[in-house]
Amino acid sequence: MLKFILRRILVMIPQLFILSILIFLLAKAMPGDALTGQLASNPKMDAQTLHELKQKLGMYDPYYVQYARWIKGLLHGNLGMSIIHQTPVTSLIAGKMWNTVLLGAAVLILSYLIAIPLGIIGGRWTDTWADKMIVGYNYLTYATPLFIFALLMLFIFGFVLGWFPTSGSVDIRVENGTFAYYMSKLNHLILPALSGAIVSTTVTIQYLRNEIIDTKIKDFVKTARAKGVSESKVYTRHIFRNSLLPIAAFLGYDIVSLIGGSVFLESIYGYPGIGQLFLTSIMQRDFSVVTALVMISGLATLIGTLLSDIILSAVDPRIRIE
Amino acid sequence: MAFLKVNNLKVYYPIRGGFFRRVVAHVKAVDDISFELNQGETYGLVGESGCGKTTTGRTIMGLIKATSGEVLFENQDLLKMNRRDFNQHRKDIQMIFQDPYSSLNPRKRVLDIVAEPLRNFERLSPAEEKKKVQFYLEKVGLNPEAIYNYPHEFSGGQRQRIGIARALTLKPKLIIADEPVSALDVSVQAQVLNFMQDIQKEFNLTYLFISHDLGIIQHMCDRIGIMYRGQFVEEGTSRDIYTNPQHIYTKRLISAIPDINPENRENQMKLRQEINSEYKNSYDKYFNAEGKVYNLKPISDTHLVALP
Amino acid sequence: MKAELTDQKQPKVKKQKKQHGVLSIMWREIVKDKLALGALILLGLILIIVYGVSLLLDQDKIVTVDFLSIYSPPSAEHWLGTDYGGRDILGQLIIGAKNSFTIGLCITLLTGLIGLTVGLIAGYFGGRTDNIIMRIIDFFLILPTLMLIIVFVTIAPKYNVFYFILIMSLFLWTGKARLIRSKTLAERELDYVSASKTLGTPDWKIIIREVLPNLSSIIIVNLTLNLAGNIGIESGLTYLGFGLPESTPSLGTLVSYATNPDVLENKWWIWLPASLLILVMMLCINYIGQALKRAADARQRLG
Ligand SMILES: Nc1ncnc2c1ncn2[C@@H]1O[C@H](COP(=O)(O)OP(=O)(O)O)[C@@H](O)[C@H]1O
Ligand SMILES: [Mg+2]
């Protein structure tokens, strides 16, 4: 087991290295940097000062020097300066990171809260009308793209019914740290989190339902029944325990899909997080921010997959062989 | 001159392990075996499951890479040949597979299955091809009209016949039959075996017949090699092996053949027990310190035994 | 001996030619499943209307700005109203649907081709080849795909539809390659592959003529489900502004007008029909895909 984890981490290192090179090259390939962009808008900027500024920032150094500098910075937690905002990228990201983490956690929790009961009901009472509804729900949410769903939710609950705020992460009029502040945060969180959660329940429900249907007819369950254990105890003691465990393994993969999802959710709900920062940065050609965000997302993807692989291998030893 | 001569053949499968998945050990599936086949005979390769029979057959066929050794077919080493020359020899050596289900592609019609080798080696018009396929189907006792059917429409025995028809189309000289009837119902086994003997005469075939069942081997083979853990323990004519087995492992295999005559059952049980206890007691006599067999030594013109 | 042979039950020669193709089997399954048949018919209707009408439509007229009828709600003249430039929404909807579907299809076919080739090669040859290919695919798995596609779209020098298809395909082939590889790996252990080798059939022919047909139902199911997914991803990216270029409007373009809260709240005719059309197309394609999948699975279970 430990060997598997170690080997899995060892594989990560070259992957990270290649990822960093790829991102660095991409950053270099981006057309027009933010400085050149200011040439037109900023009257104090002329070609000469621009040139000097670029020299000062080391933008004319050979690529490998720039790469080494960038990596060194990365390792020190220094992601460079945002040229647009004139602040360190790290603090820029840190400010938004918590919103995204909050949103992501809310999506995950809600999605498990919806998926697990539905999966259990579907698995336990297969082919009842409730099960059929669940299968239908599953099929609908699987086929619906996140951005359409989120938009419809926003339109219906935000605008038509007016139940929820339609933009932002908190009401700016309430004072930071008060009870009203947290309630406002929660209020802003519900709609985006619910949209994200509902479309990401499919895999869990389907897995759980199938697992339970399969376990139901296994011998140890039959034995328990034959011994006169009551039906509900058979489920809580024997079946759920076996079927719920692998669900944990999806956690890592869920994190991976959340990264893409947050871009849509935050853009639709005007929610100030990493996804929105990424979109605005790329439109403003603030590429030090873009590269930092892609790198962080790559790292998160890597860790997410690692997490799931490890949990899976703990749950099911057969996987370790591959 | 031997028709097929296998010299010191070794086939090792690597076992990977440890942190870097390096090769840490080998499964010695075939460990230094030598034997030869004469034209027109049926040579039986027997041994319990996992002793390396399939590996031997498939290595001769070129499906598995040998670790070392020679496979001389008509005096040419198949293992050292380049692909193109080897492909020419493909026509002369063919194989009948153990599993009549997986050895026929379920998506292909009988016509396409049987014609596959023809399409690789001969240029025939569709009409000629069809005629030839039907000819061979008839030879193996199938309805020649069935060429447009799919494999799943046939029984196991019939599928095995389709496999044989496919092997025959290239007019091979040697056929390696890897447990050709072990997947079939006992009632069909005899039919297929008899029929294999018929076509052997008709097409002048040499068989390398692989089986774990000495009863079947007895019925089919002129000469027999007994394998144990990748090595030979005894080789001889059918007569040598059945009437005068020398190695304890051979004796055990023979005693395990079920007797059809119920009156002999009790006798047989006794014999089996005797041999089993002999096997336990005299293990050291037949196997060396590492548990391996000794080298083969001749005890007559035709009979070789692995004894110290 | 001969007598024994002839009295074995042998299949009677078929009078009418029975269909055995994968497609015809799948067709039978779909027809049996009424909902799937409904989905197929609905999708067919949508496609016929979209492709048929877009032939007749005067594209120039649709993209021409008409300041006299800005944001006009649905009327007899403009069935679905107009946008901020006074352009007809219905016309844009039809062109957008055509573009979205065509491009989704192109991406599906291209990723299918790449994934199939790579997967078959890795699975069939195994060993070192497989190892290298799998390491590359593993690397793709850790990429933050959506963000990278956006970055690639942004840095493309001469950005156009082909470039978009290429970028998308570059990132989306790996799942298929993995699937095909694992199925090929299982398939090559079967004796019919060994048999073909002993019969002198070259490797490429074994891959294409022997192994590939045995994977066809899996491939068809996978391509169908992917088609739906790709239409979703394309319109999503276009919605964010990183998808199809403006010269090729897609359904996502119409939905993206909803980033303006005023449009989202008050001018539903602009973005809602496109959203619903995406939804309906994806539901139909997915349902068809699921039905095909059930058919393929059931057949596999029967053997
Ligand atoms: N691909 C392989 N990799 C590793 N070991 C193998 C492989 N194929 C066969 N073996 C091993 O080689 C030995 C001989 O197998 P085989 O030739 O199939 O035996 P037989 O046909 O006599 O039953 C067995 O111990 C088997 O486990
Ligand atoms: Mg075998």
PDB file of N, CA, C and O in Angstrom, chain B residues 3-4 6 9 35 37 41-45 52-64 71 73 78 86 89-98 160 163-164 167-168 172-181 196 200 205-211, chain C residues 195 198:
ATOM      1  N   PHE B   3      12.066 -34.141 -38.970  1.00  0.00           N
ATOM      2  CA  PHE B   3      11.135 -33.232 -39.635  1.00  0.00           C
ATOM      3  C   PHE B   3      11.063 -31.936 -38.816  1.00  0.00           C
ATOM      4  O   PHE B   3      11.300 -30.847 -39.321  1.00  0.00           O
ATOM      5  N   LEU B   4      10.806 -32.100 -37.516  1.00  0.00           N
ATOM      6  CA  LEU B   4      10.850 -30.952 -36.601  1.00  0.00           C
ATOM      7  C   LEU B   4      11.733 -31.339 -35.427  1.00  0.00           C
ATOM      8  O   LEU B   4      11.579 -32.404 -34.855  1.00  0.00           O
ATOM      9  N   VAL B   6      13.386 -29.830 -31.873  1.00  0.00           N
ATOM     10  CA  VAL B   6      13.449 -28.750 -30.884  1.00  0.00           C
ATOM     11  C   VAL B   6      14.667 -28.997 -30.012  1.00  0.00           C
ATOM     12  O   VAL B   6      14.804 -30.080 -29.443  1.00  0.00           O
ATOM     13  N   LEU B   9      15.129 -25.817 -25.897  1.00  0.00           N
ATOM     14  CA  LEU B   9      14.220 -24.673 -25.896  1.00  0.00           C
ATOM     15  C   LEU B   9      13.943 -24.205 -24.467  1.00  0.00           C
ATOM     16  O   LEU B   9      13.639 -25.002 -23.580  1.00  0.00           O
ATOM     17  N   PHE B  35      13.250 -32.334 -28.262  1.00  0.00           N
ATOM     18  CA  PHE B  35      12.568 -33.519 -28.786  1.00  0.00           C
ATOM     19  C   PHE B  35      12.449 -33.381 -30.283  1.00  0.00           C
ATOM     20  O   PHE B  35      12.729 -32.308 -30.847  1.00  0.00           O
ATOM     21  N   LEU B  37      10.227 -34.653 -34.032  1.00  0.00           N
ATOM     22  CA  LEU B  37       9.061 -35.284 -34.641  1.00  0.00           C
ATOM     23  C   LEU B  37       9.462 -35.829 -35.992  1.00  0.00           C
ATOM     24  O   LEU B  37      10.187 -35.179 -36.743  1.00  0.00           O
ATOM     25  N   GLU B  41       4.015 -38.832 -38.163  1.00  0.00           N
ATOM     26  CA  GLU B  41       3.654 -39.410 -36.878  1.00  0.00           C
ATOM     27  C   GLU B  41       2.827 -38.429 -36.040  1.00  0.00           C
ATOM     28  O   GLU B  41       2.664 -37.257 -36.394  1.00  0.00           O
ATOM     29  N   THR B  42       2.302 -38.950 -34.952  1.00  0.00           N
ATOM     30  CA  THR B  42       1.641 -38.085 -33.979  1.00  0.00           C
ATOM     31  C   THR B  42       2.442 -38.150 -32.702  1.00  0.00           C
ATOM     32  O   THR B  42       2.654 -39.225 -32.143  1.00  0.00           O
ATOM     33  N   TYR B  43       2.936 -36.984 -32.305  1.00  0.00           N
ATOM     34  CA  TYR B  43       3.742 -36.924 -31.100  1.00  0.00           C
ATOM     35  C   TYR B  43       2.906 -36.292 -30.004  1.00  0.00           C
ATOM     36  O   TYR B  43       2.344 -35.220 -30.187  1.00  0.00           O
ATOM     37  N   GLY B  44       2.834 -36.953 -28.873  1.00  0.00           N
ATOM     38  CA  GLY B  44       1.998 -36.429 -27.793  1.00  0.00           C
ATOM     39  C   GLY B  44       2.821 -35.718 -26.743  1.00  0.00           C
ATOM     40  O   GLY B  44       3.892 -36.168 -26.358  1.00  0.00           O
ATOM     41  N   LEU B  45       2.322 -34.576 -26.320  1.00  0.00           N
ATOM     42  CA  LEU B  45       2.978 -33.842 -25.250  1.00  0.00           C
ATOM     43  C   LEU B  45       2.001 -33.827 -24.075  1.00  0.00           C
ATOM     44  O   LEU B  45       0.925 -33.259 -24.172  1.00  0.00           O
ATOM     45  N   GLY B  52       3.667 -26.245 -19.007  1.00  0.00           N
ATOM     46  CA  GLY B  52       4.369 -25.602 -20.118  1.00  0.00           C
ATOM     47  C   GLY B  52       4.058 -26.158 -21.493  1.00  0.00           C
ATOM     48  O   GLY B  52       4.749 -25.838 -22.459  1.00  0.00           O
ATOM     49  N   LYS B  53       3.002 -26.948 -21.616  1.00  0.00           N
ATOM     50  CA  LYS B  53       2.691 -27.537 -22.925  1.00  0.00           C
ATOM     51  C   LYS B  53       2.264 -26.465 -23.925  1.00  0.00           C
ATOM     52  O   LYS B  53       2.782 -26.391 -25.045  1.00  0.00           O
ATOM     53  N   THR B  54       1.316 -25.648 -23.513  1.00  0.00           N
ATOM     54  CA  THR B  54       0.836 -24.604 -24.407  1.00  0.00           C
ATOM     55  C   THR B  54       1.973 -23.680 -24.822  1.00  0.00           C
ATOM     56  O   THR B  54       2.104 -23.319 -25.983  1.00  0.00           O
ATOM     57  N   THR B  55       2.799 -23.323 -23.848  1.00  0.00           N
ATOM     58  CA  THR B  55       3.917 -22.445 -24.152  1.00  0.00           C
ATOM     59  C   THR B  55       4.818 -23.072 -25.209  1.00  0.00           C
ATOM     60  O   THR B  55       5.243 -22.405 -26.154  1.00  0.00           O
ATOM     61  N   THR B  56       5.098 -24.367 -25.065  1.00  0.00           N
ATOM     62  CA  THR B  56       5.919 -25.050 -26.060  1.00  0.00           C
ATOM     63  C   THR B  56       5.280 -24.948 -27.449  1.00  0.00           C
ATOM     64  O   THR B  56       5.920 -24.534 -28.418  1.00  0.00           O
ATOM     65  N   GLY B  57       4.011 -25.306 -27.533  1.00  0.00           N
ATOM     66  CA  GLY B  57       3.329 -25.288 -28.826  1.00  0.00           C
ATOM     67  C   GLY B  57       3.317 -23.902 -29.435  1.00  0.00           C
ATOM     68  O   GLY B  57       3.625 -23.726 -30.620  1.00  0.00           O
ATOM     69  N   ARG B  58       3.004 -22.911 -28.626  1.00  0.00           N
ATOM     70  CA  ARG B  58       2.892 -21.559 -29.153  1.00  0.00           C
ATOM     71  C   ARG B  58       4.247 -20.975 -29.529  1.00  0.00           C
ATOM     72  O   ARG B  58       4.329 -20.103 -30.389  1.00  0.00           O
ATOM     73  N   THR B  59       5.285 -21.431 -28.849  1.00  0.00           N
ATOM     74  CA  THR B  59       6.606 -20.940 -29.214  1.00  0.00           C
ATOM     75  C   THR B  59       7.021 -21.510 -30.566  1.00  0.00           C
ATOM     76  O   THR B  59       7.573 -20.800 -31.409  1.00  0.00           O
ATOM     77  N   ILE B  60       6.743 -22.788 -30.788  1.00  0.00           N
ATOM     78  CA  ILE B  60       7.053 -23.370 -32.096  1.00  0.00           C
ATOM     79  C   ILE B  60       6.276 -22.627 -33.182  1.00  0.00           C
ATOM     80  O   ILE B  60       6.775 -22.348 -34.260  1.00  0.00           O
ATOM     81  N   MET B  61       5.047 -22.269 -32.860  1.00  0.00           N
ATOM     82  CA  MET B  61       4.179 -21.555 -33.792  1.00  0.00           C
ATOM     83  C   MET B  61       4.627 -20.112 -34.024  1.00  0.00           C
ATOM     84  O   MET B  61       4.144 -19.430 -34.909  1.00  0.00           O
ATOM     85  N   GLY B  62       5.523 -19.620 -33.170  1.00  0.00           N
ATOM     86  CA  GLY B  62       5.965 -18.242 -33.321  1.00  0.00           C
ATOM     87  C   GLY B  62       5.081 -17.240 -32.609  1.00  0.00           C
ATOM     88  O   GLY B  62       5.206 -16.041 -32.800  1.00  0.00           O
ATOM     89  N   LEU B  63       4.160 -17.710 -31.775  1.00  0.00           N
ATOM     90  CA  LEU B  63       3.272 -16.786 -31.063  1.00  0.00           C
ATOM     91  C   LEU B  63       3.903 -16.256 -29.785  1.00  0.00           C
ATOM     92  O   LEU B  63       3.512 -15.231 -29.270  1.00  0.00           O
ATOM     93  N   ILE B  64       4.884 -16.993 -29.282  1.00  0.00           N
ATOM     94  CA  ILE B  64       5.580 -16.555 -28.078  1.00  0.00           C
ATOM     95  C   ILE B  64       7.064 -16.541 -28.401  1.00  0.00           C
ATOM     96  O   ILE B  64       7.557 -17.408 -29.122  1.00  0.00           O
ATOM     97  N   VAL B  71      14.444 -24.157 -32.899  1.00  0.00           N
ATOM     98  CA  VAL B  71      13.336 -24.942 -33.425  1.00  0.00           C
ATOM     99  C   VAL B  71      13.640 -25.177 -34.896  1.00  0.00           C
ATOM    100  O   VAL B  71      13.477 -24.292 -35.730  1.00  0.00           O
ATOM    101  N   PHE B  73      12.888 -26.654 -38.329  1.00  0.00           N
ATOM    102  CA  PHE B  73      11.833 -27.238 -39.140  1.00  0.00           C
ATOM    103  C   PHE B  73      12.424 -27.488 -40.504  1.00  0.00           C
ATOM    104  O   PHE B  73      12.889 -26.564 -41.175  1.00  0.00           O
ATOM    105  N   LEU B  78      13.572 -21.870 -37.099  1.00  0.00           N
ATOM    106  CA  LEU B  78      12.455 -20.915 -37.163  1.00  0.00           C
ATOM    107  C   LEU B  78      12.692 -19.698 -36.280  1.00  0.00           C
ATOM    108  O   LEU B  78      12.232 -18.602 -36.567  1.00  0.00           O
ATOM    109  N   PHE B  86       9.796 -16.424 -42.239  1.00  0.00           N
ATOM    110  CA  PHE B  86       8.966 -17.135 -41.287  1.00  0.00           C
ATOM    111  C   PHE B  86       7.537 -17.254 -41.807  1.00  0.00           C
ATOM    112  O   PHE B  86       6.895 -18.289 -41.691  1.00  0.00           O
ATOM    113  N   HIS B  89       6.984 -20.119 -43.947  1.00  0.00           N
ATOM    114  CA  HIS B  89       6.867 -21.377 -43.218  1.00  0.00           C
ATOM    115  C   HIS B  89       5.549 -21.511 -42.487  1.00  0.00           C
ATOM    116  O   HIS B  89       5.137 -22.600 -42.128  1.00  0.00           O
ATOM    117  N   ARG B  90       4.925 -20.369 -42.258  1.00  0.00           N
ATOM    118  CA  ARG B  90       3.619 -20.381 -41.619  1.00  0.00           C
ATOM    119  C   ARG B  90       2.686 -21.363 -42.311  1.00  0.00           C
ATOM    120  O   ARG B  90       1.887 -22.032 -41.691  1.00  0.00           O
ATOM    121  N   LYS B  91       2.790 -21.391 -43.646  1.00  0.00           N
ATOM    122  CA  LYS B  91       1.888 -22.248 -44.405  1.00  0.00           C
ATOM    123  C   LYS B  91       2.068 -23.708 -44.018  1.00  0.00           C
ATOM    124  O   LYS B  91       1.140 -24.495 -44.107  1.00  0.00           O
ATOM    125  N   ASP B  92       3.280 -24.068 -43.628  1.00  0.00           N
ATOM    126  CA  ASP B  92       3.559 -25.482 -43.363  1.00  0.00           C
ATOM    127  C   ASP B  92       3.176 -25.903 -41.951  1.00  0.00           C
ATOM    128  O   ASP B  92       2.993 -27.078 -41.681  1.00  0.00           O
ATOM    129  N   ILE B  93       3.134 -24.937 -41.036  1.00  0.00           N
ATOM    130  CA  ILE B  93       2.795 -25.273 -39.651  1.00  0.00           C
ATOM    131  C   ILE B  93       1.506 -24.549 -39.292  1.00  0.00           C
ATOM    132  O   ILE B  93       1.408 -23.334 -39.448  1.00  0.00           O
ATOM    133  N   GLN B  94       0.536 -25.267 -38.845  1.00  0.00           N
ATOM    134  CA  GLN B  94      -0.708 -24.632 -38.449  1.00  0.00           C
ATOM    135  C   GLN B  94      -1.119 -25.111 -37.065  1.00  0.00           C
ATOM    136  O   GLN B  94      -0.513 -26.034 -36.519  1.00  0.00           O
ATOM    137  N   MET B  95      -2.134 -24.481 -36.536  1.00  0.00           N
ATOM    138  CA  MET B  95      -2.487 -24.766 -35.157  1.00  0.00           C
ATOM    139  C   MET B  95      -3.991 -24.980 -35.008  1.00  0.00           C
ATOM    140  O   MET B  95      -4.786 -24.321 -35.664  1.00  0.00           O
ATOM    141  N   ILE B  96      -4.350 -25.903 -34.136  1.00  0.00           N
ATOM    142  CA  ILE B  96      -5.750 -26.045 -33.740  1.00  0.00           C
ATOM    143  C   ILE B  96      -5.825 -25.625 -32.287  1.00  0.00           C
ATOM    144  O   ILE B  96      -5.049 -26.099 -31.449  1.00  0.00           O
ATOM    145  N   PHE B  97      -6.741 -24.714 -31.993  1.00  0.00           N
ATOM    146  CA  PHE B  97      -6.755 -24.111 -30.660  1.00  0.00           C
ATOM    147  C   PHE B  97      -7.660 -24.877 -29.706  1.00  0.00           C
ATOM    148  O   PHE B  97      -8.560 -25.606 -30.116  1.00  0.00           O
ATOM    149  N   GLN B  98      -7.403 -24.636 -28.429  1.00  0.00           N
ATOM    150  CA  GLN B  98      -8.134 -25.355 -27.396  1.00  0.00           C
ATOM    151  C   GLN B  98      -9.600 -24.940 -27.335  1.00  0.00           C
ATOM    152  O   GLN B  98     -10.490 -25.760 -27.240  1.00  0.00           O
ATOM    153  N   GLN B 160     -15.026 -26.531 -33.730  1.00  0.00           N
ATOM    154  CA  GLN B 160     -13.679 -27.066 -33.790  1.00  0.00           C
ATOM    155  C   GLN B 160     -13.373 -27.550 -35.211  1.00  0.00           C
ATOM    156  O   GLN B 160     -12.269 -27.410 -35.694  1.00  0.00           O
ATOM    157  N   GLY B 163     -12.440 -24.665 -37.278  1.00  0.00           N
ATOM    158  CA  GLY B 163     -11.046 -24.317 -37.005  1.00  0.00           C
ATOM    159  C   GLY B 163     -10.090 -25.240 -37.749  1.00  0.00           C
ATOM    160  O   GLY B 163      -9.057 -24.799 -38.262  1.00  0.00           O
ATOM    161  N   ILE B 164     -10.450 -26.513 -37.812  1.00  0.00           N
ATOM    162  CA  ILE B 164      -9.578 -27.466 -38.515  1.00  0.00           C
ATOM    163  C   ILE B 164      -9.600 -27.180 -40.010  1.00  0.00           C
ATOM    164  O   ILE B 164      -8.556 -27.171 -40.671  1.00  0.00           O
ATOM    165  N   ALA B 167      -7.326 -24.421 -40.721  1.00  0.00           N
ATOM    166  CA  ALA B 167      -5.917 -24.791 -40.663  1.00  0.00           C
ATOM    167  C   ALA B 167      -5.510 -25.594 -41.901  1.00  0.00           C
ATOM    168  O   ALA B 167      -4.369 -25.530 -42.343  1.00  0.00           O
ATOM    169  N   LEU B 168      -6.467 -26.336 -42.446  1.00  0.00           N
ATOM    170  CA  LEU B 168      -6.112 -27.218 -43.563  1.00  0.00           C
ATOM    171  C   LEU B 168      -5.937 -26.492 -44.885  1.00  0.00           C
ATOM    172  O   LEU B 168      -5.224 -26.967 -45.768  1.00  0.00           O
ATOM    173  N   PRO B 172      -0.979 -27.592 -44.724  1.00  0.00           N
ATOM    174  CA  PRO B 172       0.183 -27.625 -43.838  1.00  0.00           C
ATOM    175  C   PRO B 172       0.771 -29.034 -43.754  1.00  0.00           C
ATOM    176  O   PRO B 172       0.107 -30.012 -44.097  1.00  0.00           O
ATOM    177  N   LYS B 173       2.027 -29.097 -43.303  1.00  0.00           N
ATOM    178  CA  LYS B 173       2.641 -30.410 -43.096  1.00  0.00           C
ATOM    179  C   LYS B 173       2.555 -30.799 -41.631  1.00  0.00           C
ATOM    180  O   LYS B 173       2.468 -31.963 -41.289  1.00  0.00           O
ATOM    181  N   LEU B 174       2.632 -29.776 -40.764  1.00  0.00           N
ATOM    182  CA  LEU B 174       2.606 -30.046 -39.334  1.00  0.00           C
ATOM    183  C   LEU B 174       1.436 -29.295 -38.707  1.00  0.00           C
ATOM    184  O   LEU B 174       1.215 -28.123 -39.003  1.00  0.00           O
ATOM    185  N   ILE B 175       0.689 -29.994 -37.872  1.00  0.00           N
ATOM    186  CA  ILE B 175      -0.374 -29.306 -37.135  1.00  0.00           C
ATOM    187  C   ILE B 175      -0.136 -29.461 -35.647  1.00  0.00           C
ATOM    188  O   ILE B 175       0.086 -30.571 -35.160  1.00  0.00           O
ATOM    189  N   ILE B 176      -0.116 -28.311 -34.965  1.00  0.00           N
ATOM    190  CA  ILE B 176       0.013 -28.337 -33.513  1.00  0.00           C
ATOM    191  C   ILE B 176      -1.395 -28.245 -32.953  1.00  0.00           C
ATOM    192  O   ILE B 176      -2.096 -27.273 -33.190  1.00  0.00           O
ATOM    193  N   ALA B 177      -1.804 -29.287 -32.251  1.00  0.00           N
ATOM    194  CA  ALA B 177      -3.165 -29.302 -31.725  1.00  0.00           C
ATOM    195  C   ALA B 177      -3.078 -29.169 -30.207  1.00  0.00           C
ATOM    196  O   ALA B 177      -2.642 -30.086 -29.524  1.00  0.00           O
ATOM    197  N   ASP B 178      -3.466 -27.984 -29.699  1.00  0.00           N
ATOM    198  CA  ASP B 178      -3.358 -27.732 -28.267  1.00  0.00           C
ATOM    199  C   ASP B 178      -4.674 -28.086 -27.586  1.00  0.00           C
ATOM    200  O   ASP B 178      -5.625 -27.334 -27.638  1.00  0.00           O
ATOM    201  N   GLU B 179      -4.716 -29.227 -26.954  1.00  0.00           N
ATOM    202  CA  GLU B 179      -5.928 -29.709 -26.284  1.00  0.00           C
ATOM    203  C   GLU B 179      -7.158 -29.504 -27.161  1.00  0.00           C
ATOM    204  O   GLU B 179      -8.103 -28.824 -26.755  1.00  0.00           O
ATOM    205  N   PRO B 180      -7.165 -30.098 -28.354  1.00  0.00           N
ATOM    206  CA  PRO B 180      -8.229 -29.759 -29.300  1.00  0.00           C
ATOM    207  C   PRO B 180      -9.611 -30.213 -28.861  1.00  0.00           C
ATOM    208  O   PRO B 180     -10.599 -29.696 -29.373  1.00  0.00           O
ATOM    209  N   VAL B 181      -9.692 -31.166 -27.949  1.00  0.00           N
ATOM    210  CA  VAL B 181     -11.034 -31.640 -27.587  1.00  0.00           C
ATOM    211  C   VAL B 181     -11.378 -31.390 -26.118  1.00  0.00           C
ATOM    212  O   VAL B 181     -12.471 -31.736 -25.685  1.00  0.00           O
ATOM    213  N   MET B 196      -9.808 -36.451 -36.775  1.00  0.00           N
ATOM    214  CA  MET B 196      -8.448 -35.936 -36.941  1.00  0.00           C
ATOM    215  C   MET B 196      -7.518 -37.023 -37.473  1.00  0.00           C
ATOM    216  O   MET B 196      -6.622 -36.755 -38.273  1.00  0.00           O
ATOM    217  N   GLN B 200      -5.520 -36.964 -41.037  1.00  0.00           N
ATOM    218  CA  GLN B 200      -4.070 -37.145 -40.988  1.00  0.00           C
ATOM    219  C   GLN B 200      -3.611 -38.045 -42.135  1.00  0.00           C
ATOM    220  O   GLN B 200      -2.648 -37.749 -42.828  1.00  0.00           O
ATOM    221  N   LEU B 205      -0.495 -35.629 -42.624  1.00  0.00           N
ATOM    222  CA  LEU B 205      -0.124 -34.617 -41.632  1.00  0.00           C
ATOM    223  C   LEU B 205       0.737 -35.208 -40.529  1.00  0.00           C
ATOM    224  O   LEU B 205       0.666 -36.397 -40.240  1.00  0.00           O
ATOM    225  N   THR B 206       1.550 -34.345 -39.949  1.00  0.00           N
ATOM    226  CA  THR B 206       2.250 -34.692 -38.727  1.00  0.00           C
ATOM    227  C   THR B 206       1.571 -33.908 -37.606  1.00  0.00           C
ATOM    228  O   THR B 206       1.267 -32.734 -37.784  1.00  0.00           O
ATOM    229  N   TYR B 207       1.307 -34.579 -36.471  1.00  0.00           N
ATOM    230  CA  TYR B 207       0.653 -33.867 -35.370  1.00  0.00           C
ATOM    231  C   TYR B 207       1.587 -33.719 -34.190  1.00  0.00           C
ATOM    232  O   TYR B 207       2.264 -34.672 -33.802  1.00  0.00           O
ATOM    233  N   LEU B 208       1.593 -32.498 -33.617  1.00  0.00           N
ATOM    234  CA  LEU B 208       2.113 -32.361 -32.275  1.00  0.00           C
ATOM    235  C   LEU B 208       0.869 -32.208 -31.416  1.00  0.00           C
ATOM    236  O   LEU B 208       0.181 -31.187 -31.466  1.00  0.00           O
ATOM    237  N   PHE B 209       0.560 -33.257 -30.668  1.00  0.00           N
ATOM    238  CA  PHE B 209      -0.724 -33.309 -29.995  1.00  0.00           C
ATOM    239  C   PHE B 209      -0.543 -33.043 -28.502  1.00  0.00           C
ATOM    240  O   PHE B 209       0.114 -33.798 -27.806  1.00  0.00           O
ATOM    241  N   ILE B 210      -1.108 -31.946 -28.052  1.00  0.00           N
ATOM    242  CA  ILE B 210      -0.912 -31.530 -26.666  1.00  0.00           C
ATOM    243  C   ILE B 210      -2.151 -31.865 -25.847  1.00  0.00           C
ATOM    244  O   ILE B 210      -3.263 -31.584 -26.270  1.00  0.00           O
ATOM    245  N   SER B 211      -1.944 -32.497 -24.697  1.00  0.00           N
ATOM    246  CA  SER B 211      -3.099 -32.806 -23.865  1.00  0.00           C
ATOM    247  C   SER B 211      -2.657 -33.061 -22.435  1.00  0.00           C
ATOM    248  O   SER B 211      -1.515 -33.409 -22.179  1.00  0.00           O
TER     249      SER B 211
ATOM    250  N   ALA C 195      -5.008 -16.975 -33.722  1.00  0.00           N
ATOM    251  CA  ALA C 195      -5.257 -17.750 -34.929  1.00  0.00           C
ATOM    252  C   ALA C 195      -4.907 -16.926 -36.158  1.00  0.00           C
ATOM    253  O   ALA C 195      -4.205 -17.392 -37.048  1.00  0.00           O
ATOM    254  N   THR C 198      -1.274 -16.893 -36.735  1.00  0.00           N
ATOM    255  CA  THR C 198      -0.708 -18.121 -37.291  1.00  0.00           C
ATOM    256  C   THR C 198      -1.129 -18.311 -38.738  1.00  0.00           C
ATOM    257  O   THR C 198      -0.505 -19.070 -39.466  1.00  0.00           O
TER     258      THR C 198
END
